[in-house]
Amino acid sequence: MAYGVVDDLTVGSRTPLLSLKPGDIEPTTKGKNIRDPQLQNALCVATKGKDGKDLEQALRAFSEKDSPYQGLRRVRLIETLQKSARVEIGETEKGKPLKAYMGDSNYCSELWKLPNGKIEPKVVTTYEAHTGIERRPHPAAKRILRIFKKDMVAIERENKTKIYFVQKLDRANGLFLAPHKDANCDARYRDKTDPFKFLQMGSGTLVKSKIRRVVVDEIGCIRDPGPLKI
């Protein structure tokens, strides 16, 4: 995720109003905060005690209400990200960084086919991606798949084609997937009282399950290119 640079300790990002979560709205000293304190206070009042669809409806009503925030579509969030912990890219006319990324963030996950037929996984960090240099595991290796966080994917599981979205990319543990109809997955995963679990898949399992990226068009139809040809 790209951030705008506020100062040496703080970065900012823009988020669609309807995508806000309770944790984005409530004031905090550890996570994200809405940059405009008056807007943050107004949203706290409008969404107090609401979650899920009720929260979305409250946010929609907030943007439609006759107020200084009528028509609001996106919200500016700020959070702490020290200069030493981020990768800064580009430069503005005033000499400031154009944007920044978390130094340890992952850009994408790839599967490469080596000349001997072996499939090798590779997680590309955000920093590596912006160097512009492609690092192949072998000079003759062929990339057969590239997946980004929040991509929708199809896999063959229990003799059925199932659709998931990518919640997390991990260098050591592969992909963490969640059913595409589920919401608040990260919070549910952290909640010890919730039985929800991510589907964790390493490179071997990904190949066996015939994973591939799929696209959902404007009318909700899934465009599935079919299993990878390896």
mmCIF file with all atom_site columns, C-alpha atoms in Angstrom:
data_model
loop_
_atom_site.group_PDB
_atom_site.id
_atom_site.type_symbol
_atom_site.label_atom_id
_atom_site.label_alt_id
_atom_site.label_comp_id
_atom_site.label_asym_id
_atom_site.label_entity_id
_atom_site.label_seq_id
_atom_site.pdbx_PDB_ins_code
_atom_site.Cartn_x
_atom_site.Cartn_y
_atom_site.Cartn_z
_atom_site.occupancy
_atom_site.B_iso_or_equiv
_atom_site.pdbx_formal_charge
_atom_site.auth_seq_id
_atom_site.auth_comp_id
_atom_site.auth_asym_id
_atom_site.auth_atom_id
_atom_site.pdbx_PDB_model_num
ATOM 1   C CA . MET A 1 1   ? 0.000   0.000   0.000   1.00 0.00 ? 1   MET A CA 1
ATOM 2   C CA . ALA A 1 2   ? 1.303   3.458   -0.924  1.00 0.00 ? 2   ALA A CA 1
ATOM 3   C CA . TYR A 1 3   ? 1.266   6.227   1.687   1.00 0.00 ? 3   TYR A CA 1
ATOM 4   C CA . GLY A 1 4   ? 1.627   9.971   1.446   1.00 0.00 ? 4   GLY A CA 1
ATOM 5   C CA . VAL A 1 5   ? 4.414   11.351  3.636   1.00 0.00 ? 5   VAL A CA 1
ATOM 6   C CA . VAL A 1 6   ? 3.265   13.776  6.347   1.00 0.00 ? 6   VAL A CA 1
ATOM 7   C CA . ASP A 1 7   ? 6.528   14.081  8.306   1.00 0.00 ? 7   ASP A CA 1
ATOM 8   C CA . ASP A 1 8   ? 9.402   11.917  9.565   1.00 0.00 ? 8   ASP A CA 1
ATOM 9   C CA . LEU A 1 9   ? 7.070   10.041  11.921  1.00 0.00 ? 9   LEU A CA 1
ATOM 10  C CA . THR A 1 10  ? 3.714   10.038  10.131  1.00 0.00 ? 10  THR A CA 1
ATOM 11  C CA . VAL A 1 11  ? 2.197   8.896   6.840   1.00 0.00 ? 11  VAL A CA 1
ATOM 12  C CA . GLY A 1 12  ? -1.272  9.309   5.383   1.00 0.00 ? 12  GLY A CA 1
ATOM 13  C CA . SER A 1 13  ? -3.603  7.363   3.115   1.00 0.00 ? 13  SER A CA 1
ATOM 14  C CA . ARG A 1 14  ? -7.011  7.879   1.553   1.00 0.00 ? 14  ARG A CA 1
ATOM 15  C CA . THR A 1 15  ? -9.747  5.314   2.175   1.00 0.00 ? 15  THR A CA 1
ATOM 16  C CA . PRO A 1 16  ? -13.285 5.109   0.730   1.00 0.00 ? 16  PRO A CA 1
ATOM 17  C CA . LEU A 1 17  ? -15.801 6.214   3.363   1.00 0.00 ? 17  LEU A CA 1
ATOM 18  C CA . LEU A 1 18  ? -17.828 3.011   3.071   1.00 0.00 ? 18  LEU A CA 1
ATOM 19  C CA . SER A 1 19  ? -14.690 0.897   3.616   1.00 0.00 ? 19  SER A CA 1
ATOM 20  C CA . LEU A 1 20  ? -14.006 2.322   7.071   1.00 0.00 ? 20  LEU A CA 1
ATOM 21  C CA . LYS A 1 21  ? -13.950 -0.118  9.968   1.00 0.00 ? 21  LYS A CA 1
ATOM 22  C CA . PRO A 1 22  ? -14.743 0.665   13.615  1.00 0.00 ? 22  PRO A CA 1
ATOM 23  C CA . GLY A 1 23  ? -11.014 0.660   14.368  1.00 0.00 ? 23  GLY A CA 1
ATOM 24  C CA . ASP A 1 24  ? -10.442 3.356   11.733  1.00 0.00 ? 24  ASP A CA 1
ATOM 25  C CA . ILE A 1 25  ? -13.065 5.637   13.279  1.00 0.00 ? 25  ILE A CA 1
ATOM 26  C CA . GLU A 1 26  ? -12.385 5.385   17.014  1.00 0.00 ? 26  GLU A CA 1
ATOM 27  C CA . PRO A 1 27  ? -9.515  7.626   18.225  1.00 0.00 ? 27  PRO A CA 1
ATOM 28  C CA . THR A 1 28  ? -6.405  5.611   19.059  1.00 0.00 ? 28  THR A CA 1
ATOM 29  C CA . THR A 1 29  ? -2.771  6.140   19.991  1.00 0.00 ? 29  THR A CA 1
ATOM 30  C CA . LYS A 1 30  ? -1.549  2.953   18.269  1.00 0.00 ? 30  LYS A CA 1
ATOM 31  C CA . GLY A 1 31  ? -3.288  2.614   14.899  1.00 0.00 ? 31  GLY A CA 1
ATOM 32  C CA . LYS A 1 32  ? -4.882  4.793   12.253  1.00 0.00 ? 32  LYS A CA 1
ATOM 33  C CA . ASN A 1 33  ? -6.713  8.022   12.977  1.00 0.00 ? 33  ASN A CA 1
ATOM 34  C CA . ILE A 1 34  ? -8.847  10.245  10.776  1.00 0.00 ? 34  ILE A CA 1
ATOM 35  C CA . ARG A 1 35  ? -6.723  13.306  10.088  1.00 0.00 ? 35  ARG A CA 1
ATOM 36  C CA . ASP A 1 36  ? -9.568  15.803  10.619  1.00 0.00 ? 36  ASP A CA 1
ATOM 37  C CA . PRO A 1 37  ? -10.453 15.541  14.357  1.00 0.00 ? 37  PRO A CA 1
ATOM 38  C CA . GLN A 1 38  ? -13.871 17.185  13.844  1.00 0.00 ? 38  GLN A CA 1
ATOM 39  C CA . LEU A 1 39  ? -14.753 14.673  11.138  1.00 0.00 ? 39  LEU A CA 1
ATOM 40  C CA . GLN A 1 40  ? -13.521 11.848  13.346  1.00 0.00 ? 40  GLN A CA 1
ATOM 41  C CA . ASN A 1 41  ? -15.722 13.002  16.212  1.00 0.00 ? 41  ASN A CA 1
ATOM 42  C CA . ALA A 1 42  ? -18.765 13.339  13.927  1.00 0.00 ? 42  ALA A CA 1
ATOM 43  C CA . LEU A 1 43  ? -18.233 9.838   12.514  1.00 0.00 ? 43  LEU A CA 1
ATOM 44  C CA . CYS A 1 44  ? -17.828 8.382   16.016  1.00 0.00 ? 44  CYS A CA 1
ATOM 45  C CA . VAL A 1 45  ? -21.224 9.772   16.988  1.00 0.00 ? 45  VAL A CA 1
ATOM 46  C CA . ALA A 1 46  ? -22.893 8.638   13.752  1.00 0.00 ? 46  ALA A CA 1
ATOM 47  C CA . THR A 1 47  ? -21.546 5.064   13.891  1.00 0.00 ? 47  THR A CA 1
ATOM 48  C CA . LYS A 1 48  ? -21.402 4.362   17.632  1.00 0.00 ? 48  LYS A CA 1
ATOM 49  C CA . GLY A 1 49  ? -22.123 0.706   18.402  1.00 0.00 ? 49  GLY A CA 1
ATOM 50  C CA . LYS A 1 50  ? -22.500 -0.272  14.735  1.00 0.00 ? 50  LYS A CA 1
ATOM 51  C CA . ASP A 1 51  ? -20.655 -2.901  12.727  1.00 0.00 ? 51  ASP A CA 1
ATOM 52  C CA . GLY A 1 52  ? -20.995 -4.808  9.463   1.00 0.00 ? 52  GLY A CA 1
ATOM 53  C CA . LYS A 1 53  ? -23.946 -3.772  7.311   1.00 0.00 ? 53  LYS A CA 1
ATOM 54  C CA . ASP A 1 54  ? -25.270 -1.460  10.021  1.00 0.00 ? 54  ASP A CA 1
ATOM 55  C CA . LEU A 1 55  ? -21.964 0.417   9.949   1.00 0.00 ? 55  LEU A CA 1
ATOM 56  C CA . GLU A 1 56  ? -22.064 0.706   6.161   1.00 0.00 ? 56  GLU A CA 1
ATOM 57  C CA . GLN A 1 57  ? -25.633 2.034   6.276   1.00 0.00 ? 57  GLN A CA 1
ATOM 58  C CA . ALA A 1 58  ? -24.664 4.567   8.951   1.00 0.00 ? 58  ALA A CA 1
ATOM 59  C CA . LEU A 1 59  ? -21.713 5.769   6.861   1.00 0.00 ? 59  LEU A CA 1
ATOM 60  C CA . ARG A 1 60  ? -23.899 6.064   3.777   1.00 0.00 ? 60  ARG A CA 1
ATOM 61  C CA . ALA A 1 61  ? -26.493 8.065   5.727   1.00 0.00 ? 61  ALA A CA 1
ATOM 62  C CA . PHE A 1 62  ? -23.710 10.288  7.095   1.00 0.00 ? 62  PHE A CA 1
ATOM 63  C CA . SER A 1 63  ? -22.543 11.222  3.591   1.00 0.00 ? 63  SER A CA 1
ATOM 64  C CA . GLU A 1 64  ? -26.113 11.904  2.444   1.00 0.00 ? 64  GLU A CA 1
ATOM 65  C CA . LYS A 1 65  ? -27.081 14.038  5.442   1.00 0.00 ? 65  LYS A CA 1
ATOM 66  C CA . ASP A 1 66  ? -27.285 17.804  5.015   1.00 0.00 ? 66  ASP A CA 1
ATOM 67  C CA . SER A 1 67  ? -24.036 18.822  6.738   1.00 0.00 ? 67  SER A CA 1
ATOM 68  C CA . PRO A 1 68  ? -20.552 20.148  5.918   1.00 0.00 ? 68  PRO A CA 1
ATOM 69  C CA . TYR A 1 69  ? -19.613 16.549  5.066   1.00 0.00 ? 69  TYR A CA 1
ATOM 70  C CA . GLN A 1 70  ? -22.447 15.891  2.619   1.00 0.00 ? 70  GLN A CA 1
ATOM 71  C CA . GLY A 1 71  ? -21.154 14.031  -0.431  1.00 0.00 ? 71  GLY A CA 1
ATOM 72  C CA . LEU A 1 72  ? -18.032 12.803  1.369   1.00 0.00 ? 72  LEU A CA 1
ATOM 73  C CA . ARG A 1 73  ? -16.588 9.788   -0.429  1.00 0.00 ? 73  ARG A CA 1
ATOM 74  C CA . ARG A 1 74  ? -13.052 9.355   0.853   1.00 0.00 ? 74  ARG A CA 1
ATOM 75  C CA . VAL A 1 75  ? -11.404 9.929   4.218   1.00 0.00 ? 75  VAL A CA 1
ATOM 76  C CA . ARG A 1 76  ? -7.811  10.840  4.953   1.00 0.00 ? 76  ARG A CA 1
ATOM 77  C CA . LEU A 1 77  ? -6.211  8.557   7.551   1.00 0.00 ? 77  LEU A CA 1
ATOM 78  C CA . ILE A 1 78  ? -2.882  9.098   9.270   1.00 0.00 ? 78  ILE A CA 1
ATOM 79  C CA . GLU A 1 79  ? -0.734  6.658   11.199  1.00 0.00 ? 79  GLU A CA 1
ATOM 80  C CA . THR A 1 80  ? 2.731   6.389   12.685  1.00 0.00 ? 80  THR A CA 1
ATOM 81  C CA . LEU A 1 81  ? 5.391   5.013   10.337  1.00 0.00 ? 81  LEU A CA 1
ATOM 82  C CA . GLN A 1 82  ? 8.862   6.233   11.157  1.00 0.00 ? 82  GLN A CA 1
ATOM 83  C CA . LYS A 1 83  ? 11.236  7.252   8.390   1.00 0.00 ? 83  LYS A CA 1
ATOM 84  C CA . SER A 1 84  ? 13.608  4.416   9.334   1.00 0.00 ? 84  SER A CA 1
ATOM 85  C CA . ALA A 1 85  ? 10.826  1.830   8.900   1.00 0.00 ? 85  ALA A CA 1
ATOM 86  C CA . ARG A 1 86  ? 9.609   2.861   5.452   1.00 0.00 ? 86  ARG A CA 1
ATOM 87  C CA . VAL A 1 87  ? 10.817  2.913   1.863   1.00 0.00 ? 87  VAL A CA 1
ATOM 88  C CA . GLU A 1 88  ? 10.405  6.307   0.209   1.00 0.00 ? 88  GLU A CA 1
ATOM 89  C CA . ILE A 1 89  ? 9.860   6.530   -3.546  1.00 0.00 ? 89  ILE A CA 1
ATOM 90  C CA . GLY A 1 90  ? 10.188  9.495   -5.916  1.00 0.00 ? 90  GLY A CA 1
ATOM 91  C CA . GLU A 1 91  ? 10.414  13.181  -5.142  1.00 0.00 ? 91  GLU A CA 1
ATOM 92  C CA . THR A 1 92  ? 8.025   16.129  -5.376  1.00 0.00 ? 92  THR A CA 1
ATOM 93  C CA . GLU A 1 93  ? 8.906   19.552  -6.778  1.00 0.00 ? 93  GLU A CA 1
ATOM 94  C CA . LYS A 1 94  ? 9.598   20.679  -3.210  1.00 0.00 ? 94  LYS A CA 1
ATOM 95  C CA . GLY A 1 95  ? 12.083  17.869  -2.665  1.00 0.00 ? 95  GLY A CA 1
ATOM 96  C CA . LYS A 1 96  ? 9.847   15.783  -0.418  1.00 0.00 ? 96  LYS A CA 1
ATOM 97  C CA . PRO A 1 97  ? 9.241   12.032  -0.939  1.00 0.00 ? 97  PRO A CA 1
ATOM 98  C CA . LEU A 1 98  ? 6.446   11.368  -3.419  1.00 0.00 ? 98  LEU A CA 1
ATOM 99  C CA . LYS A 1 99  ? 5.161   8.314   -1.551  1.00 0.00 ? 99  LYS A CA 1
ATOM 100 C CA . ALA A 1 100 ? 6.278   5.676   0.920   1.00 0.00 ? 100 ALA A CA 1
ATOM 101 C CA . TYR A 1 101 ? 5.776   1.993   1.638   1.00 0.00 ? 101 TYR A CA 1
ATOM 102 C CA . MET A 1 102 ? 6.251   -0.073  4.762   1.00 0.00 ? 102 MET A CA 1
ATOM 103 C CA . GLY A 1 103 ? 9.792   -1.388  4.681   1.00 0.00 ? 103 GLY A CA 1
ATOM 104 C CA . ASP A 1 104 ? 8.736   -4.956  5.428   1.00 0.00 ? 104 ASP A CA 1
ATOM 105 C CA . SER A 1 105 ? 5.552   -5.021  3.349   1.00 0.00 ? 105 SER A CA 1
ATOM 106 C CA . ASN A 1 106 ? 5.047   -7.628  0.627   1.00 0.00 ? 106 ASN A CA 1
ATOM 107 C CA . TYR A 1 107 ? 4.138   -6.605  -2.911  1.00 0.00 ? 107 TYR A CA 1
ATOM 108 C CA . CYS A 1 108 ? 3.077   -9.933  -4.415  1.00 0.00 ? 108 CYS A CA 1
ATOM 109 C CA . SER A 1 109 ? 3.553   -13.690 -4.364  1.00 0.00 ? 109 SER A CA 1
ATOM 110 C CA . GLU A 1 110 ? 4.854   -15.572 -7.397  1.00 0.00 ? 110 GLU A CA 1
ATOM 111 C CA . LEU A 1 111 ? 5.224   -19.149 -8.569  1.00 0.00 ? 111 LEU A CA 1
ATOM 112 C CA . TRP A 1 112 ? 8.156   -19.921 -10.880 1.00 0.00 ? 112 TRP A CA 1
ATOM 113 C CA . LYS A 1 113 ? 8.777   -23.066 -12.917 1.00 0.00 ? 113 LYS A CA 1
ATOM 114 C CA . LEU A 1 114 ? 12.440  -24.048 -12.996 1.00 0.00 ? 114 LEU A CA 1
ATOM 115 C CA . PRO A 1 115 ? 14.078  -25.830 -15.969 1.00 0.00 ? 115 PRO A CA 1
ATOM 116 C CA . ASN A 1 116 ? 13.952  -29.141 -14.067 1.00 0.00 ? 116 ASN A CA 1
ATOM 117 C CA . GLY A 1 117 ? 10.171  -28.819 -13.697 1.00 0.00 ? 117 GLY A CA 1
ATOM 118 C CA . LYS A 1 118 ? 10.219  -27.900 -10.019 1.00 0.00 ? 118 LYS A CA 1
ATOM 119 C CA . ILE A 1 119 ? 7.869   -25.135 -8.859  1.00 0.00 ? 119 ILE A CA 1
ATOM 120 C CA . GLU A 1 120 ? 9.497   -22.509 -6.658  1.00 0.00 ? 120 GLU A CA 1
ATOM 121 C CA . PRO A 1 121 ? 7.561   -19.849 -4.707  1.00 0.00 ? 121 PRO A CA 1
ATOM 122 C CA . LYS A 1 122 ? 8.815   -16.301 -4.263  1.00 0.00 ? 122 LYS A CA 1
ATOM 123 C CA . VAL A 1 123 ? 7.413   -13.396 -2.244  1.00 0.00 ? 123 VAL A CA 1
ATOM 124 C CA . VAL A 1 124 ? 8.423   -10.023 -3.684  1.00 0.00 ? 124 VAL A CA 1
ATOM 125 C CA . THR A 1 125 ? 8.764   -7.212  -1.148  1.00 0.00 ? 125 THR A CA 1
ATOM 126 C CA . THR A 1 126 ? 7.495   -3.725  -1.926  1.00 0.00 ? 126 THR A CA 1
ATOM 127 C CA . TYR A 1 127 ? 11.062  -2.470  -1.927  1.00 0.00 ? 127 TYR A CA 1
ATOM 128 C CA . GLU A 1 128 ? 12.180  -5.113  -4.435  1.00 0.00 ? 128 GLU A CA 1
ATOM 129 C CA . ALA A 1 129 ? 9.230   -4.328  -6.692  1.00 0.00 ? 129 ALA A CA 1
ATOM 130 C CA . HIS A 1 130 ? 10.161  -0.648  -6.904  1.00 0.00 ? 130 HIS A CA 1
ATOM 131 C CA . THR A 1 131 ? 13.805  -1.249  -7.744  1.00 0.00 ? 131 THR A CA 1
ATOM 132 C CA . GLY A 1 132 ? 12.592  -2.249  -11.208 1.00 0.00 ? 132 GLY A CA 1
ATOM 133 C CA . ILE A 1 133 ? 14.843  -5.314  -11.220 1.00 0.00 ? 133 ILE A CA 1
ATOM 134 C CA . GLU A 1 134 ? 13.228  -8.731  -11.655 1.00 0.00 ? 134 GLU A CA 1
ATOM 135 C CA . ARG A 1 135 ? 14.983  -11.376 -9.581  1.00 0.00 ? 135 ARG A CA 1
ATOM 136 C CA . ARG A 1 136 ? 14.455  -14.784 -11.126 1.00 0.00 ? 136 ARG A CA 1
ATOM 137 C CA . PRO A 1 137 ? 15.229  -17.881 -9.041  1.00 0.00 ? 137 PRO A CA 1
ATOM 138 C CA . HIS A 1 138 ? 17.020  -19.205 -12.171 1.00 0.00 ? 138 HIS A CA 1
ATOM 139 C CA . PRO A 1 139 ? 17.982  -17.466 -15.446 1.00 0.00 ? 139 PRO A CA 1
ATOM 140 C CA . ALA A 1 140 ? 15.727  -19.831 -17.412 1.00 0.00 ? 140 ALA A CA 1
ATOM 141 C CA . ALA A 1 141 ? 12.866  -19.883 -14.897 1.00 0.00 ? 141 ALA A CA 1
ATOM 142 C CA . LYS A 1 142 ? 9.360   -19.114 -16.147 1.00 0.00 ? 142 LYS A CA 1
ATOM 143 C CA . ARG A 1 143 ? 6.876   -17.220 -13.984 1.00 0.00 ? 143 ARG A CA 1
ATOM 144 C CA . ILE A 1 144 ? 3.532   -19.010 -14.080 1.00 0.00 ? 144 ILE A CA 1
ATOM 145 C CA . LEU A 1 145 ? 1.565   -17.014 -11.509 1.00 0.00 ? 145 LEU A CA 1
ATOM 146 C CA . ARG A 1 146 ? 1.622   -13.656 -9.740  1.00 0.00 ? 146 ARG A CA 1
ATOM 147 C CA . ILE A 1 147 ? -0.870  -12.894 -6.968  1.00 0.00 ? 147 ILE A CA 1
ATOM 148 C CA . PHE A 1 148 ? -1.442  -9.696  -4.997  1.00 0.00 ? 148 PHE A CA 1
ATOM 149 C CA . LYS A 1 149 ? -3.103  -9.149  -1.634  1.00 0.00 ? 149 LYS A CA 1
ATOM 150 C CA . LYS A 1 150 ? -6.906  -8.834  -1.983  1.00 0.00 ? 150 LYS A CA 1
ATOM 151 C CA . ASP A 1 151 ? -6.860  -10.637 -5.333  1.00 0.00 ? 151 ASP A CA 1
ATOM 152 C CA . MET A 1 152 ? -9.701  -13.057 -5.902  1.00 0.00 ? 152 MET A CA 1
ATOM 153 C CA . VAL A 1 153 ? -8.633  -16.580 -6.757  1.00 0.00 ? 153 VAL A CA 1
ATOM 154 C CA . ALA A 1 154 ? -10.279 -19.852 -7.721  1.00 0.00 ? 154 ALA A CA 1
ATOM 155 C CA . ILE A 1 155 ? -9.096  -23.218 -6.421  1.00 0.00 ? 155 ILE A CA 1
ATOM 156 C CA . GLU A 1 156 ? -10.258 -26.799 -6.815  1.00 0.00 ? 156 GLU A CA 1
ATOM 157 C CA . ARG A 1 157 ? -11.226 -28.087 -3.376  1.00 0.00 ? 157 ARG A CA 1
ATOM 158 C CA . GLU A 1 158 ? -13.396 -31.048 -2.383  1.00 0.00 ? 158 GLU A CA 1
ATOM 159 C CA . ASN A 1 159 ? -14.143 -31.662 -6.086  1.00 0.00 ? 159 ASN A CA 1
ATOM 160 C CA . LYS A 1 160 ? -15.582 -28.167 -6.476  1.00 0.00 ? 160 LYS A CA 1
ATOM 161 C CA . THR A 1 161 ? -14.344 -24.827 -7.767  1.00 0.00 ? 161 THR A CA 1
ATOM 162 C CA . LYS A 1 162 ? -14.316 -22.394 -4.857  1.00 0.00 ? 162 LYS A CA 1
ATOM 163 C CA . ILE A 1 163 ? -13.655 -18.662 -4.796  1.00 0.00 ? 163 ILE A CA 1
ATOM 164 C CA . TYR A 1 164 ? -11.458 -16.998 -2.172  1.00 0.00 ? 164 TYR A CA 1
ATOM 165 C CA . PHE A 1 165 ? -9.704  -13.686 -1.707  1.00 0.00 ? 165 PHE A CA 1
ATOM 166 C CA . VAL A 1 166 ? -6.090  -13.295 -0.650  1.00 0.00 ? 166 VAL A CA 1
ATOM 167 C CA . GLN A 1 167 ? -5.886  -11.897 2.879   1.00 0.00 ? 167 GLN A CA 1
ATOM 168 C CA . LYS A 1 168 ? -2.152  -12.196 3.457   1.00 0.00 ? 168 LYS A CA 1
ATOM 169 C CA . LEU A 1 169 ? 1.115   -12.989 1.677   1.00 0.00 ? 169 LEU A CA 1
ATOM 170 C CA . ASP A 1 170 ? 3.755   -14.607 3.853   1.00 0.00 ? 170 ASP A CA 1
ATOM 171 C CA . ARG A 1 171 ? 7.312   -15.483 2.858   1.00 0.00 ? 171 ARG A CA 1
ATOM 172 C CA . ALA A 1 172 ? 7.472   -18.515 5.143   1.00 0.00 ? 172 ALA A CA 1
ATOM 173 C CA . ASN A 1 173 ? 3.863   -19.719 5.215   1.00 0.00 ? 173 ASN A CA 1
ATOM 174 C CA . GLY A 1 174 ? 2.497   -19.017 1.730   1.00 0.00 ? 174 GLY A CA 1
ATOM 175 C CA . LEU A 1 175 ? -0.952  -17.553 1.123   1.00 0.00 ? 175 LEU A CA 1
ATOM 176 C CA . PHE A 1 176 ? -3.728  -17.021 3.655   1.00 0.00 ? 176 PHE A CA 1
ATOM 177 C CA . LEU A 1 177 ? -7.115  -17.195 1.930   1.00 0.00 ? 177 LEU A CA 1
ATOM 178 C CA . ALA A 1 178 ? -10.643 -16.369 3.071   1.00 0.00 ? 178 ALA A CA 1
ATOM 179 C CA . PRO A 1 179 ? -13.993 -17.258 1.451   1.00 0.00 ? 179 PRO A CA 1
ATOM 180 C CA . HIS A 1 180 ? -14.982 -14.362 -0.799  1.00 0.00 ? 180 HIS A CA 1
ATOM 181 C CA . LYS A 1 181 ? -18.357 -13.898 0.929   1.00 0.00 ? 181 LYS A CA 1
ATOM 182 C CA . ASP A 1 182 ? -16.880 -13.518 4.421   1.00 0.00 ? 182 ASP A CA 1
ATOM 183 C CA . ALA A 1 183 ? -16.260 -10.101 6.006   1.00 0.00 ? 183 ALA A CA 1
ATOM 184 C CA . ASN A 1 184 ? -14.101 -8.769  8.871   1.00 0.00 ? 184 ASN A CA 1
ATOM 185 C CA . CYS A 1 185 ? -11.879 -11.812 8.465   1.00 0.00 ? 185 CYS A CA 1
ATOM 186 C CA . ASP A 1 186 ? -8.789  -10.405 10.138  1.00 0.00 ? 186 ASP A CA 1
ATOM 187 C CA . ALA A 1 187 ? -10.720 -9.333  13.246  1.00 0.00 ? 187 ALA A CA 1
ATOM 188 C CA . ARG A 1 188 ? -12.538 -12.674 13.381  1.00 0.00 ? 188 ARG A CA 1
ATOM 189 C CA . TYR A 1 189 ? -9.259  -14.555 13.077  1.00 0.00 ? 189 TYR A CA 1
ATOM 190 C CA . ARG A 1 190 ? -7.867  -12.642 16.064  1.00 0.00 ? 190 ARG A CA 1
ATOM 191 C CA . ASP A 1 191 ? -11.034 -13.254 18.104  1.00 0.00 ? 191 ASP A CA 1
ATOM 192 C CA . LYS A 1 192 ? -10.427 -16.403 20.142  1.00 0.00 ? 192 LYS A CA 1
ATOM 193 C CA . THR A 1 193 ? -14.179 -16.965 20.523  1.00 0.00 ? 193 THR A CA 1
ATOM 194 C CA . ASP A 1 194 ? -14.730 -17.045 16.746  1.00 0.00 ? 194 ASP A CA 1
ATOM 195 C CA . PRO A 1 195 ? -14.107 -20.422 15.028  1.00 0.00 ? 195 PRO A CA 1
ATOM 196 C CA . PHE A 1 196 ? -13.120 -18.707 11.778  1.00 0.00 ? 196 PHE A CA 1
ATOM 197 C CA . LYS A 1 197 ? -9.767  -19.743 10.304  1.00 0.00 ? 197 LYS A CA 1
ATOM 198 C CA . PHE A 1 198 ? -7.917  -18.758 7.153   1.00 0.00 ? 198 PHE A CA 1
ATOM 199 C CA . LEU A 1 199 ? -7.126  -21.378 4.546   1.00 0.00 ? 199 LEU A CA 1
ATOM 200 C CA . GLN A 1 200 ? -3.325  -21.502 4.539   1.00 0.00 ? 200 GLN A CA 1
ATOM 201 C CA . MET A 1 201 ? -1.679  -22.869 1.396   1.00 0.00 ? 201 MET A CA 1
ATOM 202 C CA . GLY A 1 202 ? 1.979   -23.436 0.525   1.00 0.00 ? 202 GLY A CA 1
ATOM 203 C CA . SER A 1 203 ? 3.338   -23.632 -3.017  1.00 0.00 ? 203 SER A CA 1
ATOM 204 C CA . GLY A 1 204 ? 2.807   -27.382 -3.402  1.00 0.00 ? 204 GLY A CA 1
ATOM 205 C CA . THR A 1 205 ? -0.808  -27.175 -2.281  1.00 0.00 ? 205 THR A CA 1
ATOM 206 C CA . LEU A 1 206 ? -1.418  -24.138 -4.497  1.00 0.00 ? 206 LEU A CA 1
ATOM 207 C CA . VAL A 1 207 ? -0.290  -26.053 -7.571  1.00 0.00 ? 207 VAL A CA 1
ATOM 208 C CA . LYS A 1 208 ? -2.312  -29.153 -6.668  1.00 0.00 ? 208 LYS A CA 1
ATOM 209 C CA . SER A 1 209 ? -5.427  -27.028 -6.111  1.00 0.00 ? 209 SER A CA 1
ATOM 210 C CA . LYS A 1 210 ? -4.959  -25.431 -9.575  1.00 0.00 ? 210 LYS A CA 1
ATOM 211 C CA . ILE A 1 211 ? -5.039  -21.909 -8.179  1.00 0.00 ? 211 ILE A CA 1
ATOM 212 C CA . ARG A 1 212 ? -5.573  -19.006 -10.593 1.00 0.00 ? 212 ARG A CA 1
ATOM 213 C CA . ARG A 1 213 ? -6.604  -15.367 -10.438 1.00 0.00 ? 213 ARG A CA 1
ATOM 214 C CA . VAL A 1 214 ? -10.206 -14.592 -11.323 1.00 0.00 ? 214 VAL A CA 1
ATOM 215 C CA . VAL A 1 215 ? -11.973 -11.328 -12.069 1.00 0.00 ? 215 VAL A CA 1
ATOM 216 C CA . VAL A 1 216 ? -15.448 -10.218 -11.009 1.00 0.00 ? 216 VAL A CA 1
ATOM 217 C CA . ASP A 1 217 ? -17.007 -7.809  -13.504 1.00 0.00 ? 217 ASP A CA 1
ATOM 218 C CA . GLU A 1 218 ? -19.395 -4.917  -12.919 1.00 0.00 ? 218 GLU A CA 1
ATOM 219 C CA . ILE A 1 219 ? -22.485 -7.136  -12.828 1.00 0.00 ? 219 ILE A CA 1
ATOM 220 C CA . GLY A 1 220 ? -20.985 -9.714  -10.476 1.00 0.00 ? 220 GLY A CA 1
ATOM 221 C CA . CYS A 1 221 ? -20.040 -12.393 -13.007 1.00 0.00 ? 221 CYS A CA 1
ATOM 222 C CA . ILE A 1 222 ? -16.822 -14.315 -12.375 1.00 0.00 ? 222 ILE A CA 1
ATOM 223 C CA . ARG A 1 223 ? -14.344 -14.578 -15.226 1.00 0.00 ? 223 ARG A CA 1
ATOM 224 C CA . ASP A 1 224 ? -12.293 -17.697 -14.634 1.00 0.00 ? 224 ASP A CA 1
ATOM 225 C CA . PRO A 1 225 ? -9.458  -18.415 -17.111 1.00 0.00 ? 225 PRO A CA 1
ATOM 226 C CA . GLY A 1 226 ? -9.288  -22.017 -15.933 1.00 0.00 ? 226 GLY A CA 1
ATOM 227 C CA . PRO A 1 227 ? -6.473  -23.994 -14.274 1.00 0.00 ? 227 PRO A CA 1
ATOM 228 C CA . LEU A 1 228 ? -2.855  -23.078 -14.942 1.00 0.00 ? 228 LEU A CA 1
ATOM 229 C CA . LYS A 1 229 ? -1.059  -24.922 -17.707 1.00 0.00 ? 229 LYS A CA 1
ATOM 230 C CA . ILE A 1 230 ? 2.127   -26.059 -16.013 1.00 0.00 ? 230 ILE A CA 1
#
